[in-house]
């Protein structure tokens, strides 16, 4: 049987051919409010199920700028989809967390039912003119010494990022014997929108404790993958 489908060119010049390279589309956009877990943690947790957990799943996440502290973010796959967590461990201010989830899924028929529609060989509707295709992905920061825990970039507008590890911080505590003890704390990335711009930077994921002092860092040196949220809402 001969191949069939559609060759589609996007505004940015990228092309793809269905069904061999069907793009990921926006499946859901959800907002989750944080709650105060204890005096050291204000946390937002959100889980989103997808039609087929075996397919690729890419979450892009941002928060508002809390009145105190910064929000480090984590994303983990589960048996039905994905769970995203935002932790504000220093300052402990409340915040809201928005998740844009992209995956492969059968597209709904446009209403009214006219325009463009592409089905695969099994009869599944895989793309329509209303599909919000993941595109125009940007890399934020520069890999190396200025990336990871050192990354700090301000972008105009509302941007969301794929949660990732940025490295670790070393905190020294006076307890634990002569000279104290040094404990490593994981760091992720934050994307905090203040109403006009988004600050993308490294942020702690764990609470170091009130008596600890920051004495060093391990820099993963990585960049951040981001999208302009205005293109999907």
PDB file of C-alpha atoms in Angstrom:
ATOM      1  CA  UNK A   1       0.000   0.000   0.000  1.00  0.00           C
ATOM      2  CA  UNK A   2       1.367   3.396  -0.941  1.00  0.00           C
ATOM      3  CA  UNK A   3       2.073   6.075   1.659  1.00  0.00           C
ATOM      4  CA  UNK A   4      -0.391   8.913   1.924  1.00  0.00           C
ATOM      5  CA  UNK A   5      -0.976  11.951   4.086  1.00  0.00           C
ATOM      6  CA  UNK A   6      -0.120  15.624   3.957  1.00  0.00           C
ATOM      7  CA  UNK A   7       3.035  17.717   3.742  1.00  0.00           C
ATOM      8  CA  UNK A   8       2.542  20.808   5.884  1.00  0.00           C
ATOM      9  CA  UNK A   9       4.765  23.867   6.124  1.00  0.00           C
ATOM     10  CA  UNK A  10       4.599  26.032   9.247  1.00  0.00           C
ATOM     11  CA  UNK A  11       5.016  29.801   9.429  1.00  0.00           C
ATOM     12  CA  UNK A  12       8.559  29.376  10.807  1.00  0.00           C
ATOM     13  CA  UNK A  13       9.564  27.319   7.748  1.00  0.00           C
ATOM     14  CA  UNK A  14       9.483  23.904   9.455  1.00  0.00           C
ATOM     15  CA  UNK A  15       7.770  21.116   7.531  1.00  0.00           C
ATOM     16  CA  UNK A  16       6.397  17.731   8.487  1.00  0.00           C
ATOM     17  CA  UNK A  17       4.683  14.882   6.675  1.00  0.00           C
ATOM     18  CA  UNK A  18       1.766  12.945   8.124  1.00  0.00           C
ATOM     19  CA  UNK A  19       1.457  10.291   9.327  1.00  0.00           C
ATOM     20  CA  UNK A  20       5.229   9.603   9.590  1.00  0.00           C
ATOM     21  CA  UNK A  21       6.056  12.818  11.453  1.00  0.00           C
ATOM     22  CA  UNK A  22       2.777  13.884  12.994  1.00  0.00           C
ATOM     23  CA  UNK A  23       3.590  16.671  15.468  1.00  0.00           C
ATOM     24  CA  UNK A  24       2.752  16.795  19.153  1.00  0.00           C
ATOM     25  CA  UNK A  25      -0.305  18.946  19.898  1.00  0.00           C
ATOM     26  CA  UNK A  26      -1.560  20.754  22.974  1.00  0.00           C
ATOM     27  CA  UNK A  27      -3.708  18.266  24.862  1.00  0.00           C
ATOM     28  CA  UNK A  28      -4.462  20.213  28.040  1.00  0.00           C
ATOM     29  CA  UNK A  29      -3.689  23.441  29.873  1.00  0.00           C
ATOM     30  CA  UNK A  30      -4.278  23.322  33.629  1.00  0.00           C
ATOM     31  CA  UNK A  31      -3.615  25.732  36.493  1.00  0.00           C
ATOM     32  CA  UNK A  32      -2.892  24.497  40.025  1.00  0.00           C
ATOM     33  CA  UNK A  33      -2.800  26.573  43.223  1.00  0.00           C
ATOM     34  CA  UNK A  34      -0.140  26.055  45.862  1.00  0.00           C
ATOM     35  CA  UNK A  35      -0.793  25.203  49.490  1.00  0.00           C
ATOM     36  CA  UNK A  36       1.346  25.676  52.561  1.00  0.00           C
ATOM     37  CA  UNK A  37       2.666  22.238  53.512  1.00  0.00           C
ATOM     38  CA  UNK A  38       4.669  23.528  56.488  1.00  0.00           C
ATOM     39  CA  UNK A  39       6.683  26.585  57.515  1.00  0.00           C
ATOM     40  CA  UNK A  40       9.401  25.552  55.048  1.00  0.00           C
ATOM     41  CA  UNK A  41       7.366  24.682  51.966  1.00  0.00           C
ATOM     42  CA  UNK A  42       4.594  26.111  49.785  1.00  0.00           C
ATOM     43  CA  UNK A  43       3.820  23.525  47.120  1.00  0.00           C
ATOM     44  CA  UNK A  44       1.620  23.039  44.041  1.00  0.00           C
ATOM     45  CA  UNK A  45       1.089  19.520  42.675  1.00  0.00           C
ATOM     46  CA  UNK A  46      -0.846  18.709  39.522  1.00  0.00           C
ATOM     47  CA  UNK A  47      -1.419  15.415  37.686  1.00  0.00           C
ATOM     48  CA  UNK A  48      -2.768  15.193  34.131  1.00  0.00           C
ATOM     49  CA  UNK A  49      -3.827  11.913  32.503  1.00  0.00           C
ATOM     50  CA  UNK A  50      -3.411  11.383  28.761  1.00  0.00           C
ATOM     51  CA  UNK A  51      -5.237   9.043  26.347  1.00  0.00           C
ATOM     52  CA  UNK A  52      -2.106   6.965  25.654  1.00  0.00           C
ATOM     53  CA  UNK A  53       0.642   7.071  28.345  1.00  0.00           C
ATOM     54  CA  UNK A  54       2.924   5.153  25.971  1.00  0.00           C
ATOM     55  CA  UNK A  55       3.203   8.169  23.678  1.00  0.00           C
ATOM     56  CA  UNK A  56       5.712  11.016  24.164  1.00  0.00           C
ATOM     57  CA  UNK A  57       4.565  13.590  26.740  1.00  0.00           C
ATOM     58  CA  UNK A  58       6.143  17.050  27.021  1.00  0.00           C
ATOM     59  CA  UNK A  59       5.054  19.471  29.777  1.00  0.00           C
ATOM     60  CA  UNK A  60       5.802  23.195  29.622  1.00  0.00           C
ATOM     61  CA  UNK A  61       5.296  24.948  32.959  1.00  0.00           C
ATOM     62  CA  UNK A  62       5.332  28.444  34.427  1.00  0.00           C
ATOM     63  CA  UNK A  63       4.205  30.076  37.667  1.00  0.00           C
ATOM     64  CA  UNK A  64       3.349  33.574  38.731  1.00  0.00           C
ATOM     65  CA  UNK A  65       6.014  35.418  40.711  1.00  0.00           C
ATOM     66  CA  UNK A  66       5.330  34.706  44.424  1.00  0.00           C
ATOM     67  CA  UNK A  67       5.507  37.571  46.908  1.00  0.00           C
ATOM     68  CA  UNK A  68       8.437  35.787  48.569  1.00  0.00           C
ATOM     69  CA  UNK A  69      10.833  33.156  47.286  1.00  0.00           C
ATOM     70  CA  UNK A  70      11.155  31.296  43.998  1.00  0.00           C
ATOM     71  CA  UNK A  71       9.463  28.200  42.591  1.00  0.00           C
ATOM     72  CA  UNK A  72      11.601  25.262  41.446  1.00  0.00           C
ATOM     73  CA  UNK A  73       9.709  22.793  39.255  1.00  0.00           C
ATOM     74  CA  UNK A  74       9.805  19.015  38.754  1.00  0.00           C
ATOM     75  CA  UNK A  75       7.981  16.826  36.203  1.00  0.00           C
ATOM     76  CA  UNK A  76       7.624  13.051  36.560  1.00  0.00           C
ATOM     77  CA  UNK A  77       5.819  10.490  34.430  1.00  0.00           C
ATOM     78  CA  UNK A  78       3.286   8.230  36.118  1.00  0.00           C
ATOM     79  CA  UNK A  79       1.205   5.268  34.952  1.00  0.00           C
ATOM     80  CA  UNK A  80      -1.520   7.467  33.434  1.00  0.00           C
ATOM     81  CA  UNK A  81       0.324  10.594  32.346  1.00  0.00           C
ATOM     82  CA  UNK A  82       2.453  13.089  34.208  1.00  0.00           C
ATOM     83  CA  UNK A  83       2.751  14.814  37.596  1.00  0.00           C
ATOM     84  CA  UNK A  84       4.229  18.312  37.896  1.00  0.00           C
ATOM     85  CA  UNK A  85       5.358  19.790  41.219  1.00  0.00           C
ATOM     86  CA  UNK A  86       6.323  23.350  42.094  1.00  0.00           C
ATOM     87  CA  UNK A  87       8.208  23.982  45.352  1.00  0.00           C
ATOM     88  CA  UNK A  88       8.793  27.356  47.004  1.00  0.00           C
ATOM     89  CA  UNK A  89      11.225  26.482  49.790  1.00  0.00           C
ATOM     90  CA  UNK A  90      12.798  29.845  50.624  1.00  0.00           C
ATOM     91  CA  UNK A  91      10.318  32.624  51.273  1.00  0.00           C
ATOM     92  CA  UNK A  92       7.378  30.225  51.150  1.00  0.00           C
ATOM     93  CA  UNK A  93       5.006  32.605  49.315  1.00  0.00           C
ATOM     94  CA  UNK A  94       1.883  31.215  47.641  1.00  0.00           C
ATOM     95  CA  UNK A  95       1.683  30.916  43.847  1.00  0.00           C
ATOM     96  CA  UNK A  96      -0.219  29.376  40.951  1.00  0.00           C
ATOM     97  CA  UNK A  97       1.362  26.913  38.490  1.00  0.00           C
ATOM     98  CA  UNK A  98       0.199  26.506  34.877  1.00  0.00           C
ATOM     99  CA  UNK A  99       0.985  23.371  32.847  1.00  0.00           C
ATOM    100  CA  UNK A 100       0.686  23.110  29.055  1.00  0.00           C
ATOM    101  CA  UNK A 101       0.824  19.427  28.118  1.00  0.00           C
ATOM    102  CA  UNK A 102       1.704  18.263  24.590  1.00  0.00           C
ATOM    103  CA  UNK A 103       1.304  14.690  23.350  1.00  0.00           C
ATOM    104  CA  UNK A 104      -0.068  12.558  20.497  1.00  0.00           C
ATOM    105  CA  UNK A 105      -3.842  12.065  20.716  1.00  0.00           C
ATOM    106  CA  UNK A 106      -6.868  11.771  18.456  1.00  0.00           C
ATOM    107  CA  UNK A 107      -7.992  15.258  17.530  1.00  0.00           C
ATOM    108  CA  UNK A 108     -11.600  16.371  18.013  1.00  0.00           C
ATOM    109  CA  UNK A 109     -13.611  17.082  14.876  1.00  0.00           C
ATOM    110  CA  UNK A 110     -13.830  20.845  14.281  1.00  0.00           C
ATOM    111  CA  UNK A 111     -17.226  22.406  14.877  1.00  0.00           C
ATOM    112  CA  UNK A 112     -18.465  23.545  12.377  1.00  0.00           C
ATOM    113  CA  UNK A 113     -16.923  20.549  10.529  1.00  0.00           C
ATOM    114  CA  UNK A 114     -15.044  22.246   7.715  1.00  0.00           C
ATOM    115  CA  UNK A 115     -11.437  23.173   7.099  1.00  0.00           C
ATOM    116  CA  UNK A 116      -8.448  20.819   7.098  1.00  0.00           C
ATOM    117  CA  UNK A 117      -8.474  17.301   8.571  1.00  0.00           C
ATOM    118  CA  UNK A 118      -5.980  14.432   8.268  1.00  0.00           C
ATOM    119  CA  UNK A 119      -6.694  10.819   9.290  1.00  0.00           C
ATOM    120  CA  UNK A 120      -4.176   8.001   9.645  1.00  0.00           C
ATOM    121  CA  UNK A 121      -4.560   4.575   8.030  1.00  0.00           C
ATOM    122  CA  UNK A 122      -6.499   3.276  11.056  1.00  0.00           C
ATOM    123  CA  UNK A 123      -9.090   6.025  10.728  1.00  0.00           C
ATOM    124  CA  UNK A 124      -7.823   8.124  13.647  1.00  0.00           C
ATOM    125  CA  UNK A 125      -8.089  11.882  13.191  1.00  0.00           C
ATOM    126  CA  UNK A 126      -4.531  13.070  13.798  1.00  0.00           C
ATOM    127  CA  UNK A 127      -4.538  16.699  12.690  1.00  0.00           C
ATOM    128  CA  UNK A 128      -6.997  19.513  11.926  1.00  0.00           C
ATOM    129  CA  UNK A 129      -6.759  23.225  11.269  1.00  0.00           C
ATOM    130  CA  UNK A 130      -7.674  23.757  14.931  1.00  0.00           C
ATOM    131  CA  UNK A 131      -4.831  21.612  16.325  1.00  0.00           C
ATOM    132  CA  UNK A 132      -2.355  23.584  18.430  1.00  0.00           C
ATOM    133  CA  UNK A 133       0.917  22.133  17.192  1.00  0.00           C
ATOM    134  CA  UNK A 134       4.050  22.315  19.344  1.00  0.00           C
ATOM    135  CA  UNK A 135       6.370  24.590  17.389  1.00  0.00           C
ATOM    136  CA  UNK A 136       8.668  27.603  17.753  1.00  0.00           C
ATOM    137  CA  UNK A 137      10.573  25.978  20.623  1.00  0.00           C
ATOM    138  CA  UNK A 138      13.408  28.154  21.935  1.00  0.00           C
ATOM    139  CA  UNK A 139      16.588  27.367  23.814  1.00  0.00           C
ATOM    140  CA  UNK A 140      17.165  29.751  26.725  1.00  0.00           C
ATOM    141  CA  UNK A 141      20.670  30.329  28.038  1.00  0.00           C
ATOM    142  CA  UNK A 142      24.104  29.141  26.955  1.00  0.00           C
ATOM    143  CA  UNK A 143      25.445  25.691  27.752  1.00  0.00           C
ATOM    144  CA  UNK A 144      28.429  25.679  30.081  1.00  0.00           C
ATOM    145  CA  UNK A 145      29.484  27.818  33.004  1.00  0.00           C
ATOM    146  CA  UNK A 146      26.716  30.392  32.426  1.00  0.00           C
ATOM    147  CA  UNK A 147      24.009  27.709  32.222  1.00  0.00           C
ATOM    148  CA  UNK A 148      22.497  25.492  34.915  1.00  0.00           C
ATOM    149  CA  UNK A 149      22.717  27.047  38.365  1.00  0.00           C
ATOM    150  CA  UNK A 150      24.095  30.281  36.832  1.00  0.00           C
ATOM    151  CA  UNK A 151      21.320  30.735  34.267  1.00  0.00           C
ATOM    152  CA  UNK A 152      19.208  33.850  34.799  1.00  0.00           C
ATOM    153  CA  UNK A 153      17.346  35.239  31.774  1.00  0.00           C
ATOM    154  CA  UNK A 154      14.447  37.706  31.522  1.00  0.00           C
ATOM    155  CA  UNK A 155      12.107  37.356  28.526  1.00  0.00           C
ATOM    156  CA  UNK A 156       9.314  39.723  27.574  1.00  0.00           C
ATOM    157  CA  UNK A 157       5.859  38.114  27.762  1.00  0.00           C
ATOM    158  CA  UNK A 158       4.710  34.837  29.280  1.00  0.00           C
ATOM    159  CA  UNK A 159       7.003  31.860  28.748  1.00  0.00           C
ATOM    160  CA  UNK A 160       6.808  28.270  29.964  1.00  0.00           C
ATOM    161  CA  UNK A 161       9.682  25.794  30.268  1.00  0.00           C
ATOM    162  CA  UNK A 162      10.272  22.062  30.392  1.00  0.00           C
ATOM    163  CA  UNK A 163      11.252  21.327  34.033  1.00  0.00           C
ATOM    164  CA  UNK A 164      14.829  20.099  34.350  1.00  0.00           C
ATOM    165  CA  UNK A 165      17.669  19.742  36.850  1.00  0.00           C
ATOM    166  CA  UNK A 166      20.062  22.700  36.964  1.00  0.00           C
ATOM    167  CA  UNK A 167      22.531  21.188  39.439  1.00  0.00           C
ATOM    168  CA  UNK A 168      22.999  21.172  43.205  1.00  0.00           C
ATOM    169  CA  UNK A 169      23.802  23.565  46.026  1.00  0.00           C
ATOM    170  CA  UNK A 170      25.978  22.642  49.018  1.00  0.00           C
ATOM    171  CA  UNK A 171      24.769  23.838  52.409  1.00  0.00           C
ATOM    172  CA  UNK A 172      26.831  23.661  55.588  1.00  0.00           C
ATOM    173  CA  UNK A 173      25.246  22.993  58.978  1.00  0.00           C
ATOM    174  CA  UNK A 174      26.877  23.495  62.356  1.00  0.00           C
ATOM    175  CA  UNK A 175      25.487  20.218  63.729  1.00  0.00           C
ATOM    176  CA  UNK A 176      26.838  16.741  62.979  1.00  0.00           C
ATOM    177  CA  UNK A 177      30.263  16.887  64.641  1.00  0.00           C
ATOM    178  CA  UNK A 178      33.364  19.111  64.547  1.00  0.00           C
ATOM    179  CA  UNK A 179      33.209  21.513  61.618  1.00  0.00           C
ATOM    180  CA  UNK A 180      29.608  20.658  60.968  1.00  0.00           C
ATOM    181  CA  UNK A 181      28.183  18.782  58.009  1.00  0.00           C
ATOM    182  CA  UNK A 182      27.706  19.663  54.327  1.00  0.00           C
ATOM    183  CA  UNK A 183      24.545  18.474  52.543  1.00  0.00           C
ATOM    184  CA  UNK A 184      23.791  18.683  48.812  1.00  0.00           C
ATOM    185  CA  UNK A 185      20.392  20.078  47.773  1.00  0.00           C
ATOM    186  CA  UNK A 186      18.945  19.556  44.293  1.00  0.00           C
ATOM    187  CA  UNK A 187      18.110  22.572  42.149  1.00  0.00           C
ATOM    188  CA  UNK A 188      15.734  22.880  39.206  1.00  0.00           C
ATOM    189  CA  UNK A 189      14.545  25.793  37.107  1.00  0.00           C
ATOM    190  CA  UNK A 190      11.894  28.453  37.677  1.00  0.00           C
ATOM    191  CA  UNK A 191       9.840  30.361  35.085  1.00  0.00           C
ATOM    192  CA  UNK A 192       8.084  33.169  36.971  1.00  0.00           C
ATOM    193  CA  UNK A 193       5.687  35.478  35.138  1.00  0.00           C
ATOM    194  CA  UNK A 194       5.081  38.900  36.713  1.00  0.00           C
ATOM    195  CA  UNK A 195       2.362  40.094  34.328  1.00  0.00           C
ATOM    196  CA  UNK A 196       4.659  41.503  31.651  1.00  0.00           C
ATOM    197  CA  UNK A 197       7.822  39.381  31.585  1.00  0.00           C
ATOM    198  CA  UNK A 198       9.134  35.976  32.657  1.00  0.00           C
ATOM    199  CA  UNK A 199      12.283  35.391  34.712  1.00  0.00           C
ATOM    200  CA  UNK A 200      13.874  32.005  33.957  1.00  0.00           C
ATOM    201  CA  UNK A 201      16.521  30.934  36.457  1.00  0.00           C
ATOM    202  CA  UNK A 202      17.770  28.196  38.765  1.00  0.00           C
ATOM    203  CA  UNK A 203      15.825  27.533  41.989  1.00  0.00           C
ATOM    204  CA  UNK A 204      16.124  25.207  44.973  1.00  0.00           C
ATOM    205  CA  UNK A 205      13.835  22.171  45.070  1.00  0.00           C
ATOM    206  CA  UNK A 206      14.477  21.257  48.714  1.00  0.00           C
ATOM    207  CA  UNK A 207      14.557  23.212  51.964  1.00  0.00           C
ATOM    208  CA  UNK A 208      18.114  23.488  53.333  1.00  0.00           C
ATOM    209  CA  UNK A 209      17.097  24.306  56.926  1.00  0.00           C
ATOM    210  CA  UNK A 210      17.189  27.516  58.922  1.00  0.00           C
ATOM    211  CA  UNK A 211      20.709  27.027  60.307  1.00  0.00           C
ATOM    212  CA  UNK A 212      22.364  26.175  56.998  1.00  0.00           C
ATOM    213  CA  UNK A 213      24.754  28.356  54.990  1.00  0.00           C
ATOM    214  CA  UNK A 214      25.280  28.148  51.229  1.00  0.00           C
ATOM    215  CA  UNK A 215      28.928  27.212  50.646  1.00  0.00           C
ATOM    216  CA  UNK A 216      29.062  25.976  47.042  1.00  0.00           C
ATOM    217  CA  UNK A 217      27.279  24.660  43.968  1.00  0.00           C
ATOM    218  CA  UNK A 218      27.539  21.943  41.345  1.00  0.00           C
ATOM    219  CA  UNK A 219      26.545  23.430  37.993  1.00  0.00           C
ATOM    220  CA  UNK A 220      24.888  21.096  35.458  1.00  0.00           C
ATOM    221  CA  UNK A 221      25.633  23.779  32.852  1.00  0.00           C
ATOM    222  CA  UNK A 222      22.491  23.015  30.852  1.00  0.00           C
ATOM    223  CA  UNK A 223      20.104  25.238  28.929  1.00  0.00           C
ATOM    224  CA  UNK A 224      16.295  25.465  29.152  1.00  0.00           C
ATOM    225  CA  UNK A 225      13.678  24.552  26.544  1.00  0.00           C
ATOM    226  CA  UNK A 226      10.885  27.164  26.396  1.00  0.00           C
ATOM    227  CA  UNK A 227       7.810  28.292  24.454  1.00  0.00           C
ATOM    228  CA  UNK A 228       5.904  31.561  24.199  1.00  0.00           C
ATOM    229  CA  UNK A 229       2.574  30.758  25.930  1.00  0.00           C
ATOM    230  CA  UNK A 230       0.677  33.424  23.953  1.00  0.00           C
ATOM    231  CA  UNK A 231       0.871  31.197  20.856  1.00  0.00           C
ATOM    232  CA  UNK A 232      -1.244  28.487  22.515  1.00  0.00           C
ATOM    233  CA  UNK A 233      -3.998  30.391  24.331  1.00  0.00           C
TER     234      UNK A 233
END
